[in-house]
Amino acid sequence: EVQLQASGGGLVQPGGSLTLSCSASGFTFSQNSMTWVRQAPGKAVEWVSSISNGGVATRYSDSVKGRFIISRQNDNNIVYLQMDRLKLEDTAVYYCTRGYEQNWDQYPLVGKGTQVTVSS
């Protein structure tokens, strides 16, 4: 059974930082690209960032480029999302999932995600 447990969310002021983590199990992590997506209240799921299976290639949405960094530790089956200079519009539930920019939506979102709230 595929399990993806996102954590690290919280309440932060605009301009602040958070680092999200996602622990994976139930599949061969090192052979899969990984992606972070988010869903704000009342909105569709939005792709945020992807990283290739080896961690060499990364992609970011225009809305987070230059502020977020995706990384992974294949030895520990963890993918991270470092988020800096957070904005009000970054408020959402964040999920990690398998896949890359073009195909992440082929995989069901697993787990509860982690809530990020940016508020003054």
mmCIF file of C-alpha atoms in Angstrom:
data_model
loop_
_atom_site.group_PDB
_atom_site.id
_atom_site.type_symbol
_atom_site.label_atom_id
_atom_site.label_comp_id
_atom_site.label_asym_id
_atom_site.label_seq_id
_atom_site.Cartn_x
_atom_site.Cartn_y
_atom_site.Cartn_z
ATOM 1 C CA GLU A 1 0.000 0.000 0.000
ATOM 2 C CA VAL A 2 1.358 3.391 -1.010
ATOM 3 C CA GLN A 3 1.661 5.764 1.938
ATOM 4 C CA LEU A 4 2.725 9.397 1.760
ATOM 5 C CA GLN A 5 2.842 11.314 5.010
ATOM 6 C CA ALA A 6 3.349 15.036 4.676
ATOM 7 C CA SER A 7 4.339 17.113 7.690
ATOM 8 C CA GLY A 8 5.890 20.406 8.686
ATOM 9 C CA GLY A 9 3.045 22.764 7.965
ATOM 10 C CA GLY A 10 1.893 25.475 10.316
ATOM 11 C CA LEU A 11 1.038 29.122 10.775
ATOM 12 C CA VAL A 12 3.604 31.605 9.557
ATOM 13 C CA GLN A 13 3.679 35.326 8.878
ATOM 14 C CA PRO A 14 4.177 36.695 5.373
ATOM 15 C CA GLY A 15 7.845 36.618 4.514
ATOM 16 C CA GLY A 16 8.474 33.664 6.796
ATOM 17 C CA SER A 17 9.750 30.197 6.031
ATOM 18 C CA LEU A 18 8.681 26.593 6.466
ATOM 19 C CA THR A 19 10.134 23.274 5.395
ATOM 20 C CA LEU A 20 7.735 20.482 4.553
ATOM 21 C CA SER A 21 8.679 16.816 4.638
ATOM 22 C CA CYS A 22 7.000 13.814 3.104
ATOM 23 C CA SER A 23 7.800 10.259 4.099
ATOM 24 C CA ALA A 24 7.034 7.623 1.510
ATOM 25 C CA SER A 25 6.495 3.882 1.684
ATOM 26 C CA GLY A 26 4.844 1.110 -0.275
ATOM 27 C CA PHE A 27 6.696 1.687 -3.529
ATOM 28 C CA THR A 28 10.268 1.981 -4.782
ATOM 29 C CA PHE A 29 10.911 5.597 -3.883
ATOM 30 C CA SER A 30 14.238 5.919 -5.672
ATOM 31 C CA GLN A 31 12.655 4.923 -8.977
ATOM 32 C CA ASN A 32 9.918 7.541 -8.858
ATOM 33 C CA SER A 33 9.838 11.235 -9.554
ATOM 34 C CA MET A 34 8.057 13.109 -6.797
ATOM 35 C CA THR A 35 5.864 16.161 -6.812
ATOM 36 C CA TRP A 36 4.400 18.633 -4.358
ATOM 37 C CA VAL A 37 0.943 19.975 -5.051
ATOM 38 C CA ARG A 38 -1.345 22.181 -3.011
ATOM 39 C CA GLN A 39 -5.024 22.909 -2.667
ATOM 40 C CA ALA A 40 -6.371 26.177 -1.357
ATOM 41 C CA PRO A 41 -9.942 26.345 0.001
ATOM 42 C CA GLY A 42 -12.455 26.233 -2.823
ATOM 43 C CA LYS A 43 -9.798 25.861 -5.498
ATOM 44 C CA ALA A 44 -8.478 23.055 -7.658
ATOM 45 C CA VAL A 45 -5.322 21.181 -6.857
ATOM 46 C CA GLU A 46 -2.318 23.142 -8.108
ATOM 47 C CA TRP A 47 1.029 21.719 -9.130
ATOM 48 C CA VAL A 48 3.885 23.322 -7.162
ATOM 49 C CA SER A 49 7.144 21.501 -7.843
ATOM 50 C CA SER A 50 8.631 18.227 -9.065
ATOM 51 C CA ILE A 51 11.925 16.422 -8.689
ATOM 52 C CA SER A 52 13.306 13.568 -10.749
ATOM 53 C CA ASN A 53 13.991 10.176 -9.199
ATOM 54 C CA GLY A 54 17.684 10.908 -8.778
ATOM 55 C CA GLY A 55 17.138 14.464 -7.654
ATOM 56 C CA VAL A 56 19.071 16.019 -10.515
ATOM 57 C CA ALA A 57 16.151 17.650 -12.311
ATOM 58 C CA THR A 58 13.660 19.956 -10.637
ATOM 59 C CA ARG A 59 10.752 22.050 -11.851
ATOM 60 C CA TYR A 60 8.766 24.830 -10.207
ATOM 61 C CA SER A 61 5.542 26.613 -10.950
ATOM 62 C CA ASP A 62 5.936 30.274 -11.776
ATOM 63 C CA SER A 63 4.137 31.188 -8.576
ATOM 64 C CA VAL A 64 6.845 29.647 -6.363
ATOM 65 C CA LYS A 65 9.959 29.810 -8.522
ATOM 66 C CA GLY A 66 12.796 31.492 -6.684
ATOM 67 C CA ARG A 67 11.121 31.035 -3.296
ATOM 68 C CA PHE A 68 10.709 27.249 -2.915
ATOM 69 C CA ILE A 69 13.288 24.476 -3.180
ATOM 70 C CA ILE A 70 12.435 20.810 -3.623
ATOM 71 C CA SER A 71 14.873 18.102 -2.588
ATOM 72 C CA ARG A 72 14.901 14.434 -1.651
ATOM 73 C CA GLN A 73 16.763 11.818 0.339
ATOM 74 C CA ASN A 74 16.423 8.480 -1.404
ATOM 75 C CA ASP A 75 18.160 6.634 1.425
ATOM 76 C CA ASN A 76 15.373 7.694 3.783
ATOM 77 C CA ASN A 77 12.459 7.855 1.318
ATOM 78 C CA ILE A 78 11.802 11.523 2.062
ATOM 79 C CA VAL A 79 11.024 14.461 -0.176
ATOM 80 C CA TYR A 80 11.255 18.018 1.117
ATOM 81 C CA LEU A 81 9.884 21.399 0.163
ATOM 82 C CA GLN A 82 11.729 24.377 1.575
ATOM 83 C CA MET A 83 9.486 27.421 1.377
ATOM 84 C CA ASP A 84 10.899 30.920 1.853
ATOM 85 C CA ARG A 85 9.404 34.405 1.526
ATOM 86 C CA LEU A 86 5.955 32.959 2.002
ATOM 87 C CA LYS A 87 2.976 34.919 0.740
ATOM 88 C CA LEU A 88 -0.673 34.984 1.755
ATOM 89 C CA GLU A 89 -1.531 33.148 -1.444
ATOM 90 C CA ASP A 90 0.660 30.198 -0.445
ATOM 91 C CA THR A 91 -1.984 29.234 2.113
ATOM 92 C CA ALA A 92 -3.173 25.731 1.227
ATOM 93 C CA VAL A 93 -3.017 22.077 2.134
ATOM 94 C CA TYR A 94 0.171 20.670 0.680
ATOM 95 C CA TYR A 95 0.478 17.092 -0.552
ATOM 96 C CA CYS A 96 3.313 15.079 -1.976
ATOM 97 C CA THR A 97 2.607 12.576 -4.687
ATOM 98 C CA ARG A 98 4.401 10.508 -7.250
ATOM 99 C CA GLY A 99 5.098 11.677 -10.753
ATOM 100 C CA TYR A 100 6.573 14.713 -12.456
ATOM 101 C CA GLU A 101 5.170 17.948 -13.779
ATOM 102 C CA GLN A 102 3.401 16.346 -16.734
ATOM 103 C CA ASN A 103 1.913 13.256 -15.110
ATOM 104 C CA TRP A 104 1.515 13.737 -11.348
ATOM 105 C CA ASP A 105 -2.258 13.816 -11.745
ATOM 106 C CA GLN A 106 -2.234 10.201 -12.874
ATOM 107 C CA TYR A 107 -1.644 9.204 -9.269
ATOM 108 C CA PRO A 108 -4.270 9.533 -6.533
ATOM 109 C CA LEU A 109 -3.475 11.929 -3.729
ATOM 110 C CA VAL A 110 -2.688 9.851 -0.673
ATOM 111 C CA GLY A 111 -2.709 11.016 2.904
ATOM 112 C CA LYS A 112 -4.093 14.081 4.620
ATOM 113 C CA GLY A 113 -1.496 16.571 3.476
ATOM 114 C CA THR A 114 -0.160 19.295 5.717
ATOM 115 C CA GLN A 115 -1.792 22.677 6.240
ATOM 116 C CA VAL A 116 0.227 25.812 5.550
ATOM 117 C CA THR A 117 -1.361 29.062 6.665
ATOM 118 C CA VAL A 118 0.300 32.358 5.879
ATOM 119 C CA SER A 119 -1.287 35.147 7.863
ATOM 120 C CA SER A 120 -0.325 38.312 9.677
#
